[in-house]
CSV table of C-alpha atoms and ligand atoms in Angstrom, one decimal:
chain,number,residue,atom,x,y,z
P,1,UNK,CA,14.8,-19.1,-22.9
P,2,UNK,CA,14.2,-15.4,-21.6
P,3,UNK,CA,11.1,-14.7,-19.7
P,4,UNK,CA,9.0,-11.2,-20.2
P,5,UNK,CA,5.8,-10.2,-18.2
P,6,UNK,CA,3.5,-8.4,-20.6
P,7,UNK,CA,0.8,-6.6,-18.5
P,8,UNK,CA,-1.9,-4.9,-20.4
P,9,UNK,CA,-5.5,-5.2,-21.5
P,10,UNK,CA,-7.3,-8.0,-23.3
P,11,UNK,CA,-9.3,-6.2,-26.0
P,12,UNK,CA,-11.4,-9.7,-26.7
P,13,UNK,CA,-12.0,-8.5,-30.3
P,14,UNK,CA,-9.9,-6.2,-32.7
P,15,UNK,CA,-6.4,-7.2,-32.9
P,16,UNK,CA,-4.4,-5.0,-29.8
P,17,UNK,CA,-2.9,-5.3,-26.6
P,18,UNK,CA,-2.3,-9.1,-25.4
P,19,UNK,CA,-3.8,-10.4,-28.7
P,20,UNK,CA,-1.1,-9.0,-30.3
P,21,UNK,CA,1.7,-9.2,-27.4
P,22,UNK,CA,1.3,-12.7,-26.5
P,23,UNK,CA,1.4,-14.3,-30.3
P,24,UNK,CA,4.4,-12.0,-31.4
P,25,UNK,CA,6.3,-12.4,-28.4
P,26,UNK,CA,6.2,-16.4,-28.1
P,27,UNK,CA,7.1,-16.2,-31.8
P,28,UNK,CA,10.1,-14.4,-31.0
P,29,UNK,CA,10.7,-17.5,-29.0
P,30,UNK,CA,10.1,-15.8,-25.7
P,31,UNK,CA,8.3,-17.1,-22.8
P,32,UNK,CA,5.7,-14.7,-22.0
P,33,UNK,CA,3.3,-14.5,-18.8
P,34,UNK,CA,0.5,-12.2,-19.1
P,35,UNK,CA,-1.2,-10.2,-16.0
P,36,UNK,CA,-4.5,-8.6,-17.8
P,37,UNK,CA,-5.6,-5.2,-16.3
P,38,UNK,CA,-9.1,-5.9,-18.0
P,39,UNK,CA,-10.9,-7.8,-19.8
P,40,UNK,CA,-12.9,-6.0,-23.1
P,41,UNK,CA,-15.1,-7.0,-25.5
P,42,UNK,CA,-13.4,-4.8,-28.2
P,43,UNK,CA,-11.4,-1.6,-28.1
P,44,UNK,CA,-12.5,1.0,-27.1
P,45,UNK,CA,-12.6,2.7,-30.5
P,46,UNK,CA,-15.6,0.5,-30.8
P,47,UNK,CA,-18.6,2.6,-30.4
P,48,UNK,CA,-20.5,0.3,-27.1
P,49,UNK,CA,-17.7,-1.6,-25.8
P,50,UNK,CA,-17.7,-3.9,-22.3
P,51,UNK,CA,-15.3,-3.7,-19.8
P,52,UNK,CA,-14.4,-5.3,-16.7
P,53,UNK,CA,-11.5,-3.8,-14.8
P,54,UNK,CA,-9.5,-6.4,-13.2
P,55,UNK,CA,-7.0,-4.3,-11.3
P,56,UNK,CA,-8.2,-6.0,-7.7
P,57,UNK,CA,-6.9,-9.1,-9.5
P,58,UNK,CA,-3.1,-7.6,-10.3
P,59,UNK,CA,-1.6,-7.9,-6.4
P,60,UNK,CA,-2.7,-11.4,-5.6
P,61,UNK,CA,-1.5,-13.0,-8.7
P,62,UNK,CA,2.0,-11.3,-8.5
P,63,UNK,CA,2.5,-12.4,-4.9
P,64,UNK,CA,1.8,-15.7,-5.9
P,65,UNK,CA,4.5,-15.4,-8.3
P,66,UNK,CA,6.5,-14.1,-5.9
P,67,UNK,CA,5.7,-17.1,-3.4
P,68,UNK,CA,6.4,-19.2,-6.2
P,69,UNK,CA,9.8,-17.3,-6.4
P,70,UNK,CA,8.8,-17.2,-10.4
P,71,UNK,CA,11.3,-14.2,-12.1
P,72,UNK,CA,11.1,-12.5,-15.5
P,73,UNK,CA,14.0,-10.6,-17.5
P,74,UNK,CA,11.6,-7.8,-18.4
P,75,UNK,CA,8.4,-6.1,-17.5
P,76,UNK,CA,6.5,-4.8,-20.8
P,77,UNK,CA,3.3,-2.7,-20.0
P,78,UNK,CA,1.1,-1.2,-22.3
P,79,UNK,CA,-2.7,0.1,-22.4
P,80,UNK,CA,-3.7,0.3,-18.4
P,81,UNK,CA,-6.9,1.8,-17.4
P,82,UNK,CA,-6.5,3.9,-14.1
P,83,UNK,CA,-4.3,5.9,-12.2
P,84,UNK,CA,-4.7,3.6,-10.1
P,85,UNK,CA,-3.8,0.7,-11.7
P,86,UNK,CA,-1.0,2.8,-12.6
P,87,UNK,CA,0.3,2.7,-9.0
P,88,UNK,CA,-0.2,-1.1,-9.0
P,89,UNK,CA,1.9,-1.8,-11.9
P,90,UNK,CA,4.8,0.2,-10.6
P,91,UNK,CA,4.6,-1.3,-7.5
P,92,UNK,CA,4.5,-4.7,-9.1
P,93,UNK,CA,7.8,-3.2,-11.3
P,94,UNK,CA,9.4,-2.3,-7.9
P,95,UNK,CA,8.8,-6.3,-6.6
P,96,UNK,CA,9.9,-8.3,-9.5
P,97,UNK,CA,12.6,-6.3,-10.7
P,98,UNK,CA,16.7,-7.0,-10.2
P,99,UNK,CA,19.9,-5.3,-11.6
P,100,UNK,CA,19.4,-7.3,-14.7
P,101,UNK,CA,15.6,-6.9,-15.4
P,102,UNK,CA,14.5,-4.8,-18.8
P,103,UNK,CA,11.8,-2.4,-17.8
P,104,UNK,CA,9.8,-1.2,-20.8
P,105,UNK,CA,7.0,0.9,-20.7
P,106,UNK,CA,4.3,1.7,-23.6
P,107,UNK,CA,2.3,4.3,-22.3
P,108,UNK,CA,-0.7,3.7,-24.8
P,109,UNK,CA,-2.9,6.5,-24.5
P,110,UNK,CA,-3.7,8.1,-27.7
P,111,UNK,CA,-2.3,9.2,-31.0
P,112,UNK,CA,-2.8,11.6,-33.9
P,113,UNK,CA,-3.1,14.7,-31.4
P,114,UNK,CA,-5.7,13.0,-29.2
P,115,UNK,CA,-6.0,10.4,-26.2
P,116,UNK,CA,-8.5,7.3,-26.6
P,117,UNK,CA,-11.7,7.7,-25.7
P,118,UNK,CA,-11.1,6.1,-21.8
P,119,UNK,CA,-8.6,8.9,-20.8
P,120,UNK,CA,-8.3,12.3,-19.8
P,121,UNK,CA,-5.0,15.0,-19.1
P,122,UNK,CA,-4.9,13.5,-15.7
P,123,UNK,CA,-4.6,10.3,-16.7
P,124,UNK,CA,-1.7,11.1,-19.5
P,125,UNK,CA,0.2,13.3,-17.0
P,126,UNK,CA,0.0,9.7,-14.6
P,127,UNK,CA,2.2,8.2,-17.1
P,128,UNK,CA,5.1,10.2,-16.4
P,129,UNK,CA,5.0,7.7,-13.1
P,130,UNK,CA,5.5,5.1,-14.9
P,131,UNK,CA,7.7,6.6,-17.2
P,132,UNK,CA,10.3,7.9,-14.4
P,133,UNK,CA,10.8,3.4,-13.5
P,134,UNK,CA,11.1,2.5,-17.7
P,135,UNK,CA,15.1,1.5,-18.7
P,136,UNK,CA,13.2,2.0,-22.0
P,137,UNK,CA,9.7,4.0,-22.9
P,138,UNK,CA,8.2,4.1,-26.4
P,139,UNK,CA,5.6,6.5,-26.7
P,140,UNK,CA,4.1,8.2,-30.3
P,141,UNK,CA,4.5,12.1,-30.6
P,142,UNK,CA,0.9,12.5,-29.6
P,143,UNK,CA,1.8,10.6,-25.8
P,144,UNK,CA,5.2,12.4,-26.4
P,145,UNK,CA,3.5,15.5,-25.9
P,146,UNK,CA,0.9,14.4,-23.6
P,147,UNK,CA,3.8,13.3,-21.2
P,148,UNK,CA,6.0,16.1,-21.4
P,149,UNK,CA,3.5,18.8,-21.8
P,150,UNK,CA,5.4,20.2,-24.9
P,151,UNK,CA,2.7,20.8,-27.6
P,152,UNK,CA,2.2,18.1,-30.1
P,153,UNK,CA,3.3,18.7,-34.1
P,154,UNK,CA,2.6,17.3,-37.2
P,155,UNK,CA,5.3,18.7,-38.9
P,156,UNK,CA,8.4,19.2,-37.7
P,157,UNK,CA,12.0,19.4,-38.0
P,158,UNK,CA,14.6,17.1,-36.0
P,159,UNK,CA,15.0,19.4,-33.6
P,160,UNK,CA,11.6,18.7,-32.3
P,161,UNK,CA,12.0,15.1,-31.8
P,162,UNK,CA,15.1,15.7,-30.1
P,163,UNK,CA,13.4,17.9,-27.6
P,164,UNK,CA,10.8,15.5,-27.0
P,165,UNK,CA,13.2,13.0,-26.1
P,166,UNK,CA,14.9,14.8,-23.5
P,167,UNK,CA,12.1,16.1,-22.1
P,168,UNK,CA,11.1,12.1,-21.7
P,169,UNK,CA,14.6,11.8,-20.4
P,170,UNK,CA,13.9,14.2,-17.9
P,171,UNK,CA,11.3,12.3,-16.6
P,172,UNK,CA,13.3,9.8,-15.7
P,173,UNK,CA,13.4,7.8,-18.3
P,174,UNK,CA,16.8,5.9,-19.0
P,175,UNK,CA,16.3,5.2,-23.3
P,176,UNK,CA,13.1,7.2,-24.3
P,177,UNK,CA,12.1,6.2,-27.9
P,178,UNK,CA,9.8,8.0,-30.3
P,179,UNK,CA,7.7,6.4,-32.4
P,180,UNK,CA,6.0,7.3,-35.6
P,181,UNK,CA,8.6,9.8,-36.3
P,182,UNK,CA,9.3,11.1,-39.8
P,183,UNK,CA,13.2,12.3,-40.5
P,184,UNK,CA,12.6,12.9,-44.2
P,185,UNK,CA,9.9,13.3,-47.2
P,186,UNK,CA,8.6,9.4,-47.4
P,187,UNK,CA,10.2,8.0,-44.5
P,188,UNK,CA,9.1,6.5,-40.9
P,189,UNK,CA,10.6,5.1,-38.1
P,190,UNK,CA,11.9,5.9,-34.3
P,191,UNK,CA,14.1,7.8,-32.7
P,192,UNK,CA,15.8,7.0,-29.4
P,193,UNK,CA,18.3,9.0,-27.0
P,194,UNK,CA,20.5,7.1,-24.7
P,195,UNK,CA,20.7,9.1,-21.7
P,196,UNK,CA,23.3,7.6,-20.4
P,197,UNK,CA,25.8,7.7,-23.1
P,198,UNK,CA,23.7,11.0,-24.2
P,199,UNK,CA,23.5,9.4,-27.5
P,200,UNK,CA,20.3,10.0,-30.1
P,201,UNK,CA,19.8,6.7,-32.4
P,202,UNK,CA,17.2,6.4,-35.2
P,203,UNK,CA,15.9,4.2,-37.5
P,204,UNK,CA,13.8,5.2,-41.1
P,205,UNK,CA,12.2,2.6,-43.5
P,206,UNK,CA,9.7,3.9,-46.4
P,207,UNK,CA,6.3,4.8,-45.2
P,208,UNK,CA,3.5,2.8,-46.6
P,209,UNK,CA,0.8,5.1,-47.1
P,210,UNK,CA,-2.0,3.5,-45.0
P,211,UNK,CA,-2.6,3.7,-41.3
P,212,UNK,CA,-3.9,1.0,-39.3
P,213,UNK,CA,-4.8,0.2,-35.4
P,214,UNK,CA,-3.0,-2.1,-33.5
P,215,UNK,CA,0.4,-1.0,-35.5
P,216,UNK,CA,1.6,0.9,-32.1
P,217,UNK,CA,0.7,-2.9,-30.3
P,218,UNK,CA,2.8,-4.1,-32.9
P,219,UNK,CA,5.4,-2.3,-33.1
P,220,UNK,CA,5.8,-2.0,-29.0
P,221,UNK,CA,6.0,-6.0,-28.8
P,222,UNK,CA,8.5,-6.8,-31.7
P,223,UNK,CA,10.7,-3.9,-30.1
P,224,UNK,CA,10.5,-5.1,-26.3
P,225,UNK,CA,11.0,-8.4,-27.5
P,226,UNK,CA,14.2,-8.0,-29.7
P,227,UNK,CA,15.3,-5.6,-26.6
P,228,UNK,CA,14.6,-8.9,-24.5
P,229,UNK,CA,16.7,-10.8,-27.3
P,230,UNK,CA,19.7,-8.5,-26.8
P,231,UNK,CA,19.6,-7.4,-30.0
P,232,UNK,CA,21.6,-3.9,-30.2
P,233,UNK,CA,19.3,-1.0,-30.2
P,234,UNK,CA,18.9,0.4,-33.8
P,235,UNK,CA,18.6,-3.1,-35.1
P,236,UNK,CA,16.2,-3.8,-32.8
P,237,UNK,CA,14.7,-0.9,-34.0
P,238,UNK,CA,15.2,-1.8,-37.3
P,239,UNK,CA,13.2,-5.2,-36.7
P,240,UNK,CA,10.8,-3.7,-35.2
P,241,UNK,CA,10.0,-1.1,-37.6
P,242,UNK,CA,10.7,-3.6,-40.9
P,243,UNK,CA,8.3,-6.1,-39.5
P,244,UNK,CA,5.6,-3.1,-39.1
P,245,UNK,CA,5.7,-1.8,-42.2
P,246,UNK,CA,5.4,-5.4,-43.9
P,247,UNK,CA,3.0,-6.3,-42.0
P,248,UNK,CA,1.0,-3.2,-43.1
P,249,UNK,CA,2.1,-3.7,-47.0
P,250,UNK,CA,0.5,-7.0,-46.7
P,251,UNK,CA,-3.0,-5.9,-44.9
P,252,UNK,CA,-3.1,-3.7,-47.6
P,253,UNK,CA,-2.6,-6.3,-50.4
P,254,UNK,CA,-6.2,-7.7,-49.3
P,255,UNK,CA,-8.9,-5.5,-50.4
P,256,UNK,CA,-11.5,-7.3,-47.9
P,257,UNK,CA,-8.9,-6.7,-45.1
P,258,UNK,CA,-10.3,-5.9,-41.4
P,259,UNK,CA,-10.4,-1.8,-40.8
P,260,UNK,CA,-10.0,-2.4,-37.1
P,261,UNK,CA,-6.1,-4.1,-37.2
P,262,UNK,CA,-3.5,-5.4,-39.8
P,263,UNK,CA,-2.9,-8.8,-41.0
P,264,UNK,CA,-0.1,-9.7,-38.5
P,265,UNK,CA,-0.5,-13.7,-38.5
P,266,UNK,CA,0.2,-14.0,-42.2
P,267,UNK,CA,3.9,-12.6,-41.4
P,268,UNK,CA,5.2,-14.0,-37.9
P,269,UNK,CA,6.8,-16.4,-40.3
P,270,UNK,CA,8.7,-13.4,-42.0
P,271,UNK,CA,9.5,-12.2,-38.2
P,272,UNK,CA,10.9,-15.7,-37.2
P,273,UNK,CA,13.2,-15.8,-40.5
P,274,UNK,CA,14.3,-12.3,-39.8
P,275,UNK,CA,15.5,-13.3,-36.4
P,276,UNK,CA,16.9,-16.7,-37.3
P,277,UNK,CA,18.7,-15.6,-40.9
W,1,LIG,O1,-4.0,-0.4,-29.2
W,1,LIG,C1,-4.0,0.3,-28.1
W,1,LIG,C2,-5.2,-0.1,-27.3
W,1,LIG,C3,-5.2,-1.2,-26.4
W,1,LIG,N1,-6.2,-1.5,-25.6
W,1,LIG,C4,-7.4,-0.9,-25.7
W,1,LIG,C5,-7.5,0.2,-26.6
W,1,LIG,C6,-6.4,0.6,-27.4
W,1,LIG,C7,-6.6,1.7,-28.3
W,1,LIG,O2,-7.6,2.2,-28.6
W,1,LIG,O3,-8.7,0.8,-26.6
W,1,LIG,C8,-8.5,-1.3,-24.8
């Protein structure tokens, strides 16, 4: 069985981060170990939300890994908190990983033109850190931009998403993929460039009218985790992106459905058939 380290936030409430991560991945029938960079009582797109940072914690638990001589076949980060913690995380990257290890970053900072609520320039521009030691990086357009410092578009062409991605490339990243991205009237998906190969890849399903938090989460995990599979990369994308958007066709079938995330439980079943057909 293949073994991913997720590190990222535990929003206690509100469907995101390792609530979403841990469930989705062990579906995927991945073992997953979790290294929380805080502890929350909701997101923070809750108006009055708690939060103990935990990055003291990060170091000591992954040399006791490492004293346990305990190895993963991928790193998956996603929401951090600090610039700090940033540092921490790449040096914990830099221990645990080997020739063979998937490195994949979500720098989870904001989206539709504006960083959560935590997270100033600073902090986005930090992300390029941890972007530069990613084999593969999945931001939206909105942390595209941040990132890169190229200004952020809601319409565009494919030219732009093309430039985003080799700007991301530049940064260091080996296969930067673009989430969110729109190729045609009515469609959604991703787009990824293979630097290596210097290859551009996409994937477009119908978009479903309706946005929700917690998709990016969602999205982020199912990808990592079919990466971790070693499923080629546009059907991972495709599984990725096809669970997503039935996930949010389903959250929308439920009139009393929860504003703050989607209704991801009632279709792991759909993700495990996809996987297993
Ligand atoms: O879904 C991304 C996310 C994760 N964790 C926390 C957040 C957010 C987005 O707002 O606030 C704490």
């Amino acid at each position: 069985m293949k073994r991913i380290l997720t590190i990222q936030d535990i929003s206690c409430f509100g469907k995101c981060s390792l609530t979403v991560a841990l469930p989705l991945l062990s579906a995927m029938g991945i073992e997953t170990a979790i290294l929380p960079t805080a502890v929350l009582s909701t997101h923070t797109l809750f108006k009055g939300y708690t939060c103990k940072d935990l990055s003291d914690q990060l170091t000591p638990i992954a040399d006791h890994w490492k004293r346990e001589g305990i190895t993963f076949d991928a790193i998956y980060t996603g929401y951090l908190g600090t610039e700090e913690e940033i540092d921490t995380v790449i040096g914990i990257i830099n221990t645990f990983r080997n020739d063979h290890t998937l490195v994949f970053i979500d720098p989870a900072m904001g989206d539709n033109g504006k960083l959560y609520p935590a997270f100033n320039e600073h902090y986005a521009k930090k992300n390029a850190d941890l972007c530069a030691v990613a084999d593969i990086a999945d931001p939206n357009i909105t942390e595209a931009a941040f990132l890169t410092g190229l200004p952020y578009r809601e319409t565009y062409e494919e030219e732009y998403v093309r430039e985003l991605l080799l700007a991301l490339a530049d940064l260091g990243t080996k296969t930067p993929i673009l989430t969110g991205v729109s190729l045609s009237e009515g469609k959604t998906g991703a787009m990824g460039y293979d630097s290596a190969k210097k290859e551009f890849f996409h994937y477009q399903n119908d978009r479903i009218p309706a946005a929700y938090h917690g998709t990016g989460d969602i999205f982020s995990s199912v990808l990592a985790g079919a990466f971790v599979l070693g499923i080629e990369r546009t059907g991972a994308l495709k599984t990725a992106a096809d669970y997503t958007a039935l996930t949010i066709a389903k959250t929308l079938e439920n009139p009393e459905n929860p504003w703050y995330g989607v209704d991801f439980e009632a279709t792991i079943p759909d993700l495990v058939k996809a996987l297993n057909p």
